[in-house]
Amino acid sequence: MAIQRTLSIIKPDATKRDVTGKINQMLETSGLRIVAQKRIKLSQDQAEGFYSVHKERPFYNDLVNFMMSGPVIVQVLEGENAVKLNRDVMGATNPEEADKGTIRAEVGLSIEANSVHGSDSEENAINEISFFFEDEEICP
């Protein structure tokens, strides 16, 4: 398996409840390394741009507003098969359907407030990482 990078976002519902340390611990315990991380407040342009792939979906405006509702932590994770590993650690989108021990099962509140985002493919990971980070900000 190859070493990959993926983007992770700790969402506003998690930063408001101060569970970012718990999420980071779960990521690191799984074998992922946090090689870049920053706490930011998404502007409307950033939220709309990042989630533009969902622009035609009925939940788009709610998603954009939710992601602007408080600070988020954007991260670059690195590890073997990082995209899949991060998605496994996150668990199903709906916390009620997520496997026990996953981030969403442990700290997610609802389908919308599910505490984390993760890239869904290696190609999207590359694009999402470059949306938030310059190369020199990533410290392997």
Short mmCIF file of N, CA and C in Angstrom, two decimals:
data_model
loop_
_atom_site.label_atom_id
_atom_site.label_comp_id
_atom_site.label_asym_id
_atom_site.label_seq_id
_atom_site.Cartn_x
_atom_site.Cartn_y
_atom_site.Cartn_z
N MET A 1 0.84 -1.19 0.00
CA MET A 1 0.00 0.00 0.00
C MET A 1 0.88 1.25 0.00
N ALA A 2 0.37 2.27 -0.64
CA ALA A 2 1.13 3.51 -0.79
C ALA A 2 0.79 4.50 0.32
N ILE A 3 1.77 5.33 0.65
CA ILE A 3 1.53 6.44 1.57
C ILE A 3 0.74 7.49 0.80
N GLN A 4 -0.36 7.91 1.36
CA GLN A 4 -1.23 8.91 0.75
C GLN A 4 -1.46 10.05 1.74
N ARG A 5 -2.00 11.11 1.19
CA ARG A 5 -2.50 12.21 2.01
C ARG A 5 -3.99 12.38 1.72
N THR A 6 -4.70 12.84 2.73
CA THR A 6 -6.12 13.11 2.59
C THR A 6 -6.48 14.33 3.42
N LEU A 7 -7.58 14.98 3.07
CA LEU A 7 -8.05 16.12 3.84
C LEU A 7 -9.07 15.66 4.86
N SER A 8 -8.98 16.23 6.03
CA SER A 8 -9.97 16.02 7.07
C SER A 8 -10.43 17.39 7.55
N ILE A 9 -11.71 17.52 7.81
CA ILE A 9 -12.24 18.75 8.42
C ILE A 9 -12.99 18.34 9.67
N ILE A 10 -12.63 18.95 10.77
CA ILE A 10 -13.41 18.81 12.00
C ILE A 10 -14.42 19.95 11.96
N LYS A 11 -15.70 19.59 11.92
CA LYS A 11 -16.78 20.53 11.64
C LYS A 11 -17.17 21.37 12.86
N PRO A 12 -17.97 22.43 12.61
CA PRO A 12 -18.35 23.34 13.70
C PRO A 12 -19.03 22.68 14.90
N ASP A 13 -19.81 21.63 14.67
CA ASP A 13 -20.48 21.00 15.81
C ASP A 13 -19.46 20.39 16.77
N ALA A 14 -18.35 19.91 16.23
CA ALA A 14 -17.32 19.30 17.07
C ALA A 14 -16.44 20.36 17.75
N THR A 15 -16.12 21.43 17.02
CA THR A 15 -15.28 22.47 17.65
C THR A 15 -16.05 23.17 18.77
N LYS A 16 -17.37 23.33 18.59
CA LYS A 16 -18.19 23.97 19.63
C LYS A 16 -18.24 23.13 20.90
N ARG A 17 -18.15 21.81 20.75
CA ARG A 17 -18.24 20.92 21.91
C ARG A 17 -16.88 20.51 22.44
N ASP A 18 -15.81 21.09 21.90
CA ASP A 18 -14.45 20.82 22.36
C ASP A 18 -14.09 19.33 22.33
N VAL A 19 -14.42 18.67 21.22
CA VAL A 19 -14.05 17.26 21.06
C VAL A 19 -12.96 17.07 20.00
N THR A 20 -12.29 18.17 19.65
CA THR A 20 -11.25 18.08 18.62
C THR A 20 -10.07 17.22 19.07
N GLY A 21 -9.71 17.30 20.32
CA GLY A 21 -8.61 16.47 20.83
C GLY A 21 -8.96 14.99 20.76
N LYS A 22 -10.19 14.66 21.10
CA LYS A 22 -10.63 13.26 21.02
C LYS A 22 -10.59 12.77 19.57
N ILE A 23 -11.05 13.61 18.65
CA ILE A 23 -11.03 13.23 17.23
C ILE A 23 -9.60 13.05 16.76
N ASN A 24 -8.72 13.99 17.09
CA ASN A 24 -7.31 13.87 16.70
C ASN A 24 -6.70 12.58 17.25
N GLN A 25 -7.02 12.26 18.49
CA GLN A 25 -6.48 11.03 19.09
C GLN A 25 -6.98 9.79 18.32
N MET A 26 -8.24 9.80 17.94
CA MET A 26 -8.78 8.67 17.19
C MET A 26 -8.09 8.54 15.82
N LEU A 27 -7.84 9.67 15.18
CA LEU A 27 -7.14 9.66 13.89
C LEU A 27 -5.72 9.12 14.06
N GLU A 28 -5.01 9.63 15.05
CA GLU A 28 -3.62 9.21 15.24
C GLU A 28 -3.52 7.76 15.70
N THR A 29 -4.42 7.32 16.54
CA THR A 29 -4.43 5.94 17.00
C THR A 29 -4.65 4.97 15.84
N SER A 30 -5.38 5.42 14.83
CA SER A 30 -5.67 4.56 13.68
C SER A 30 -4.47 4.38 12.76
N GLY A 31 -3.44 5.21 12.95
CA GLY A 31 -2.26 5.12 12.09
C GLY A 31 -2.09 6.31 11.16
N LEU A 32 -2.96 7.29 11.25
CA LEU A 32 -2.83 8.50 10.45
C LEU A 32 -2.00 9.54 11.19
N ARG A 33 -1.16 10.24 10.44
CA ARG A 33 -0.36 11.34 11.01
C ARG A 33 -0.96 12.66 10.56
N ILE A 34 -1.07 13.61 11.48
CA ILE A 34 -1.53 14.95 11.14
C ILE A 34 -0.29 15.74 10.72
N VAL A 35 -0.20 16.05 9.42
CA VAL A 35 1.00 16.72 8.90
C VAL A 35 0.76 18.20 8.61
N ALA A 36 -0.48 18.65 8.74
CA ALA A 36 -0.83 20.06 8.66
C ALA A 36 -2.19 20.23 9.34
N GLN A 37 -2.35 21.39 10.01
CA GLN A 37 -3.60 21.60 10.74
C GLN A 37 -3.75 23.09 11.02
N LYS A 38 -4.96 23.61 10.81
CA LYS A 38 -5.23 24.99 11.21
C LYS A 38 -6.71 25.17 11.51
N ARG A 39 -6.97 26.06 12.44
CA ARG A 39 -8.33 26.39 12.84
C ARG A 39 -8.72 27.65 12.08
N ILE A 40 -9.83 27.57 11.35
CA ILE A 40 -10.26 28.71 10.55
C ILE A 40 -11.77 28.88 10.65
N LYS A 41 -12.23 30.04 10.26
CA LYS A 41 -13.67 30.31 10.13
C LYS A 41 -13.91 30.49 8.64
N LEU A 42 -14.67 29.59 8.05
CA LEU A 42 -14.92 29.63 6.62
C LEU A 42 -15.75 30.86 6.23
N SER A 43 -15.32 31.56 5.20
CA SER A 43 -16.12 32.63 4.63
C SER A 43 -17.19 31.98 3.74
N GLN A 44 -18.15 32.78 3.32
CA GLN A 44 -19.18 32.26 2.43
C GLN A 44 -18.55 31.79 1.12
N ASP A 45 -17.61 32.55 0.59
CA ASP A 45 -16.94 32.16 -0.65
C ASP A 45 -16.20 30.83 -0.49
N GLN A 46 -15.51 30.66 0.63
CA GLN A 46 -14.79 29.39 0.87
C GLN A 46 -15.76 28.22 0.97
N ALA A 47 -16.81 28.38 1.78
CA ALA A 47 -17.78 27.28 1.97
C ALA A 47 -18.47 26.94 0.66
N GLU A 48 -18.90 27.96 -0.07
CA GLU A 48 -19.57 27.71 -1.35
C GLU A 48 -18.61 27.07 -2.35
N GLY A 49 -17.38 27.54 -2.38
CA GLY A 49 -16.39 26.99 -3.31
C GLY A 49 -16.04 25.55 -2.98
N PHE A 50 -15.81 25.27 -1.70
CA PHE A 50 -15.43 23.93 -1.31
C PHE A 50 -16.53 22.92 -1.59
N TYR A 51 -17.77 23.30 -1.33
CA TYR A 51 -18.89 22.38 -1.51
C TYR A 51 -19.63 22.60 -2.84
N SER A 52 -18.99 23.25 -3.81
CA SER A 52 -19.64 23.54 -5.09
C SER A 52 -20.11 22.27 -5.81
N VAL A 53 -19.48 21.14 -5.54
CA VAL A 53 -19.89 19.88 -6.16
C VAL A 53 -21.34 19.53 -5.78
N HIS A 54 -21.81 20.07 -4.66
CA HIS A 54 -23.17 19.79 -4.18
C HIS A 54 -24.16 20.92 -4.52
N LYS A 55 -23.74 21.87 -5.34
CA LYS A 55 -24.53 23.08 -5.58
C LYS A 55 -25.97 22.81 -6.02
N GLU A 56 -26.19 21.78 -6.78
CA GLU A 56 -27.54 21.49 -7.29
C GLU A 56 -28.37 20.64 -6.32
N ARG A 57 -27.79 20.22 -5.24
CA ARG A 57 -28.52 19.36 -4.29
C ARG A 57 -29.34 20.22 -3.32
N PRO A 58 -30.44 19.67 -2.82
CA PRO A 58 -31.33 20.47 -1.96
C PRO A 58 -30.70 20.87 -0.63
N PHE A 59 -29.69 20.16 -0.17
CA PHE A 59 -29.08 20.46 1.13
C PHE A 59 -27.91 21.45 1.04
N TYR A 60 -27.58 21.91 -0.16
CA TYR A 60 -26.40 22.74 -0.38
C TYR A 60 -26.37 23.99 0.51
N ASN A 61 -27.45 24.79 0.50
CA ASN A 61 -27.46 26.04 1.29
C ASN A 61 -27.34 25.76 2.78
N ASP A 62 -28.02 24.73 3.25
CA ASP A 62 -27.92 24.37 4.67
C ASP A 62 -26.50 23.94 5.02
N LEU A 63 -25.87 23.18 4.12
CA LEU A 63 -24.50 22.73 4.36
C LEU A 63 -23.55 23.92 4.42
N VAL A 64 -23.66 24.83 3.48
CA VAL A 64 -22.81 26.02 3.46
C VAL A 64 -23.00 26.82 4.74
N ASN A 65 -24.24 27.06 5.12
CA ASN A 65 -24.52 27.82 6.35
C ASN A 65 -23.99 27.11 7.58
N PHE A 66 -24.16 25.80 7.64
CA PHE A 66 -23.65 25.04 8.78
C PHE A 66 -22.14 25.16 8.88
N MET A 67 -21.45 25.01 7.75
CA MET A 67 -19.98 25.04 7.77
C MET A 67 -19.44 26.43 8.09
N MET A 68 -20.26 27.47 7.95
CA MET A 68 -19.85 28.83 8.33
C MET A 68 -20.28 29.18 9.75
N SER A 69 -20.98 28.29 10.43
CA SER A 69 -21.59 28.61 11.72
C SER A 69 -20.60 28.67 12.88
N GLY A 70 -19.39 28.24 12.67
CA GLY A 70 -18.38 28.27 13.72
C GLY A 70 -17.05 27.85 13.13
N PRO A 71 -16.02 27.88 13.95
CA PRO A 71 -14.70 27.49 13.44
C PRO A 71 -14.66 26.01 13.06
N VAL A 72 -13.79 25.72 12.10
CA VAL A 72 -13.51 24.34 11.70
C VAL A 72 -12.01 24.13 11.82
N ILE A 73 -11.60 22.88 11.86
CA ILE A 73 -10.18 22.56 11.82
C ILE A 73 -9.95 21.78 10.54
N VAL A 74 -9.13 22.36 9.66
CA VAL A 74 -8.77 21.67 8.43
C VAL A 74 -7.42 21.01 8.65
N GLN A 75 -7.29 19.78 8.17
CA GLN A 75 -6.09 18.99 8.42
C GLN A 75 -5.68 18.22 7.18
N VAL A 76 -4.39 17.98 7.09
CA VAL A 76 -3.87 17.03 6.12
C VAL A 76 -3.40 15.82 6.92
N LEU A 77 -3.94 14.67 6.56
CA LEU A 77 -3.57 13.42 7.21
C LEU A 77 -2.72 12.62 6.24
N GLU A 78 -1.76 11.89 6.79
CA GLU A 78 -0.87 11.09 5.96
C GLU A 78 -0.76 9.70 6.54
N GLY A 79 -0.71 8.71 5.67
CA GLY A 79 -0.54 7.33 6.11
C GLY A 79 -0.77 6.37 4.97
N GLU A 80 -0.57 5.09 5.25
CA GLU A 80 -0.85 4.06 4.25
C GLU A 80 -2.33 4.06 3.93
N ASN A 81 -2.64 4.18 2.64
CA ASN A 81 -4.02 4.15 2.18
C ASN A 81 -4.88 5.13 2.99
N ALA A 82 -4.38 6.35 3.15
CA ALA A 82 -4.97 7.34 4.05
C ALA A 82 -6.42 7.68 3.73
N VAL A 83 -6.78 7.74 2.45
CA VAL A 83 -8.15 8.11 2.10
C VAL A 83 -9.12 7.08 2.68
N LYS A 84 -8.88 5.83 2.40
CA LYS A 84 -9.77 4.76 2.89
C LYS A 84 -9.71 4.65 4.41
N LEU A 85 -8.52 4.71 4.96
CA LEU A 85 -8.37 4.59 6.42
C LEU A 85 -9.15 5.69 7.12
N ASN A 86 -9.02 6.93 6.64
CA ASN A 86 -9.75 8.02 7.28
C ASN A 86 -11.25 7.81 7.16
N ARG A 87 -11.72 7.36 6.02
CA ARG A 87 -13.15 7.13 5.86
C ARG A 87 -13.64 6.01 6.78
N ASP A 88 -12.81 4.99 6.97
CA ASP A 88 -13.16 3.91 7.90
C ASP A 88 -13.22 4.44 9.34
N VAL A 89 -12.28 5.28 9.71
CA VAL A 89 -12.24 5.83 11.08
C VAL A 89 -13.40 6.79 11.30
N MET A 90 -13.80 7.53 10.26
CA MET A 90 -14.93 8.45 10.39
C MET A 90 -16.23 7.70 10.62
N GLY A 91 -16.47 6.64 9.88
CA GLY A 91 -17.71 5.90 9.98
C GLY A 91 -18.76 6.43 9.03
N ALA A 92 -19.92 5.81 9.02
CA ALA A 92 -21.02 6.18 8.14
C ALA A 92 -21.45 7.63 8.38
N THR A 93 -21.96 8.27 7.32
CA THR A 93 -22.39 9.67 7.40
C THR A 93 -23.40 9.89 8.52
N ASN A 94 -24.35 8.99 8.65
CA ASN A 94 -25.35 9.07 9.72
C ASN A 94 -24.77 8.42 10.97
N PRO A 95 -24.53 9.19 12.03
CA PRO A 95 -23.96 8.62 13.25
C PRO A 95 -24.73 7.43 13.80
N GLU A 96 -26.05 7.39 13.56
CA GLU A 96 -26.86 6.27 14.05
C GLU A 96 -26.54 4.98 13.31
N GLU A 97 -25.97 5.09 12.12
CA GLU A 97 -25.61 3.92 11.32
C GLU A 97 -24.12 3.61 11.36
N ALA A 98 -23.35 4.49 12.00
CA ALA A 98 -21.89 4.31 12.05
C ALA A 98 -21.51 3.20 13.02
N ASP A 99 -20.48 2.45 12.65
CA ASP A 99 -19.99 1.38 13.52
C ASP A 99 -19.46 1.95 14.83
N LYS A 100 -19.68 1.22 15.89
CA LYS A 100 -19.18 1.59 17.20
C LYS A 100 -17.66 1.78 17.12
N GLY A 101 -17.18 2.82 17.79
CA GLY A 101 -15.75 3.09 17.80
C GLY A 101 -15.30 4.05 16.72
N THR A 102 -16.20 4.38 15.77
CA THR A 102 -15.84 5.36 14.74
C THR A 102 -16.10 6.77 15.28
N ILE A 103 -15.50 7.75 14.62
CA ILE A 103 -15.65 9.14 15.08
C ILE A 103 -17.12 9.54 15.10
N ARG A 104 -17.82 9.27 14.01
CA ARG A 104 -19.22 9.71 13.94
C ARG A 104 -20.10 8.99 14.94
N ALA A 105 -19.83 7.73 15.22
CA ALA A 105 -20.61 7.01 16.23
C ALA A 105 -20.33 7.57 17.61
N GLU A 106 -19.09 7.95 17.86
CA GLU A 106 -18.69 8.42 19.19
C GLU A 106 -19.07 9.87 19.47
N VAL A 107 -18.94 10.76 18.45
CA VAL A 107 -19.16 12.19 18.72
C VAL A 107 -20.14 12.87 17.77
N GLY A 108 -20.56 12.20 16.70
CA GLY A 108 -21.51 12.81 15.77
C GLY A 108 -22.88 12.96 16.39
N LEU A 109 -23.60 14.00 15.96
CA LEU A 109 -24.92 14.28 16.51
C LEU A 109 -26.05 13.94 15.55
N SER A 110 -25.81 14.13 14.25
CA SER A 110 -26.84 13.91 13.24
C SER A 110 -26.16 13.76 11.88
N ILE A 111 -26.97 13.53 10.85
CA ILE A 111 -26.40 13.43 9.51
C ILE A 111 -25.66 14.72 9.15
N GLU A 112 -26.25 15.88 9.46
CA GLU A 112 -25.60 17.15 9.16
C GLU A 112 -24.46 17.42 10.13
N ALA A 113 -24.72 17.31 11.41
CA ALA A 113 -23.71 17.59 12.44
C ALA A 113 -23.00 16.29 12.80
N ASN A 114 -22.27 15.77 11.79
CA ASN A 114 -21.62 14.47 12.00
C ASN A 114 -20.13 14.61 12.32
N SER A 115 -19.72 15.82 12.64
CA SER A 115 -18.43 16.16 13.25
C SER A 115 -17.22 16.17 12.33
N VAL A 116 -17.21 15.41 11.22
CA VAL A 116 -16.02 15.35 10.38
C VAL A 116 -16.37 15.23 8.90
N HIS A 117 -15.45 15.71 8.10
CA HIS A 117 -15.47 15.51 6.64
C HIS A 117 -14.16 14.86 6.27
N GLY A 118 -14.19 13.98 5.27
CA GLY A 118 -12.97 13.39 4.74
C GLY A 118 -13.07 13.22 3.25
N SER A 119 -11.97 13.39 2.57
CA SER A 119 -11.93 13.22 1.12
C SER A 119 -12.42 11.82 0.76
N ASP A 120 -13.12 11.71 -0.38
CA ASP A 120 -13.68 10.41 -0.77
C ASP A 120 -12.88 9.69 -1.84
N SER A 121 -11.81 10.31 -2.33
CA SER A 121 -10.95 9.66 -3.32
C SER A 121 -9.57 10.33 -3.27
N GLU A 122 -8.59 9.65 -3.84
CA GLU A 122 -7.25 10.24 -3.85
C GLU A 122 -7.23 11.51 -4.69
N GLU A 123 -7.95 11.51 -5.81
CA GLU A 123 -8.01 12.70 -6.66
C GLU A 123 -8.65 13.87 -5.91
N ASN A 124 -9.78 13.62 -5.24
CA ASN A 124 -10.43 14.68 -4.47
C ASN A 124 -9.56 15.13 -3.30
N ALA A 125 -8.82 14.21 -2.70
CA ALA A 125 -7.92 14.59 -1.61
C ALA A 125 -6.90 15.61 -2.09
N ILE A 126 -6.32 15.38 -3.24
CA ILE A 126 -5.33 16.32 -3.78
C ILE A 126 -5.97 17.70 -3.99
N ASN A 127 -7.16 17.72 -4.59
CA ASN A 127 -7.85 18.99 -4.83
C ASN A 127 -8.27 19.68 -3.53
N GLU A 128 -8.79 18.90 -2.59
CA GLU A 128 -9.26 19.49 -1.33
C GLU A 128 -8.09 20.01 -0.49
N ILE A 129 -6.99 19.28 -0.47
CA ILE A 129 -5.82 19.74 0.28
C ILE A 129 -5.34 21.08 -0.29
N SER A 130 -5.25 21.16 -1.62
CA SER A 130 -4.75 22.41 -2.23
C SER A 130 -5.74 23.56 -2.06
N PHE A 131 -7.00 23.28 -1.79
CA PHE A 131 -7.99 24.33 -1.52
C PHE A 131 -7.64 25.08 -0.24
N PHE A 132 -7.11 24.35 0.77
CA PHE A 132 -6.85 24.94 2.07
C PHE A 132 -5.38 25.16 2.42
N PHE A 133 -4.48 24.45 1.76
CA PHE A 133 -3.07 24.47 2.18
C PHE A 133 -2.12 24.73 1.01
N GLU A 134 -1.09 25.51 1.30
CA GLU A 134 0.06 25.64 0.41
C GLU A 134 1.03 24.51 0.74
N ASP A 135 1.84 24.11 -0.24
CA ASP A 135 2.79 23.01 -0.03
C ASP A 135 3.66 23.22 1.20
N GLU A 136 4.13 24.46 1.41
CA GLU A 136 5.05 24.72 2.53
C GLU A 136 4.38 24.64 3.90
N GLU A 137 3.06 24.58 3.94
CA GLU A 137 2.37 24.42 5.21
C GLU A 137 2.28 22.98 5.66
N ILE A 138 2.60 22.06 4.78
CA ILE A 138 2.50 20.62 5.08
C ILE A 138 3.87 20.13 5.53
N CYS A 139 3.93 19.62 6.75
CA CYS A 139 5.21 19.23 7.36
C CYS A 139 5.20 17.75 7.72
N PRO A 140 5.65 16.91 6.76
CA PRO A 140 5.64 15.46 7.03
C PRO A 140 6.67 15.07 8.10
#
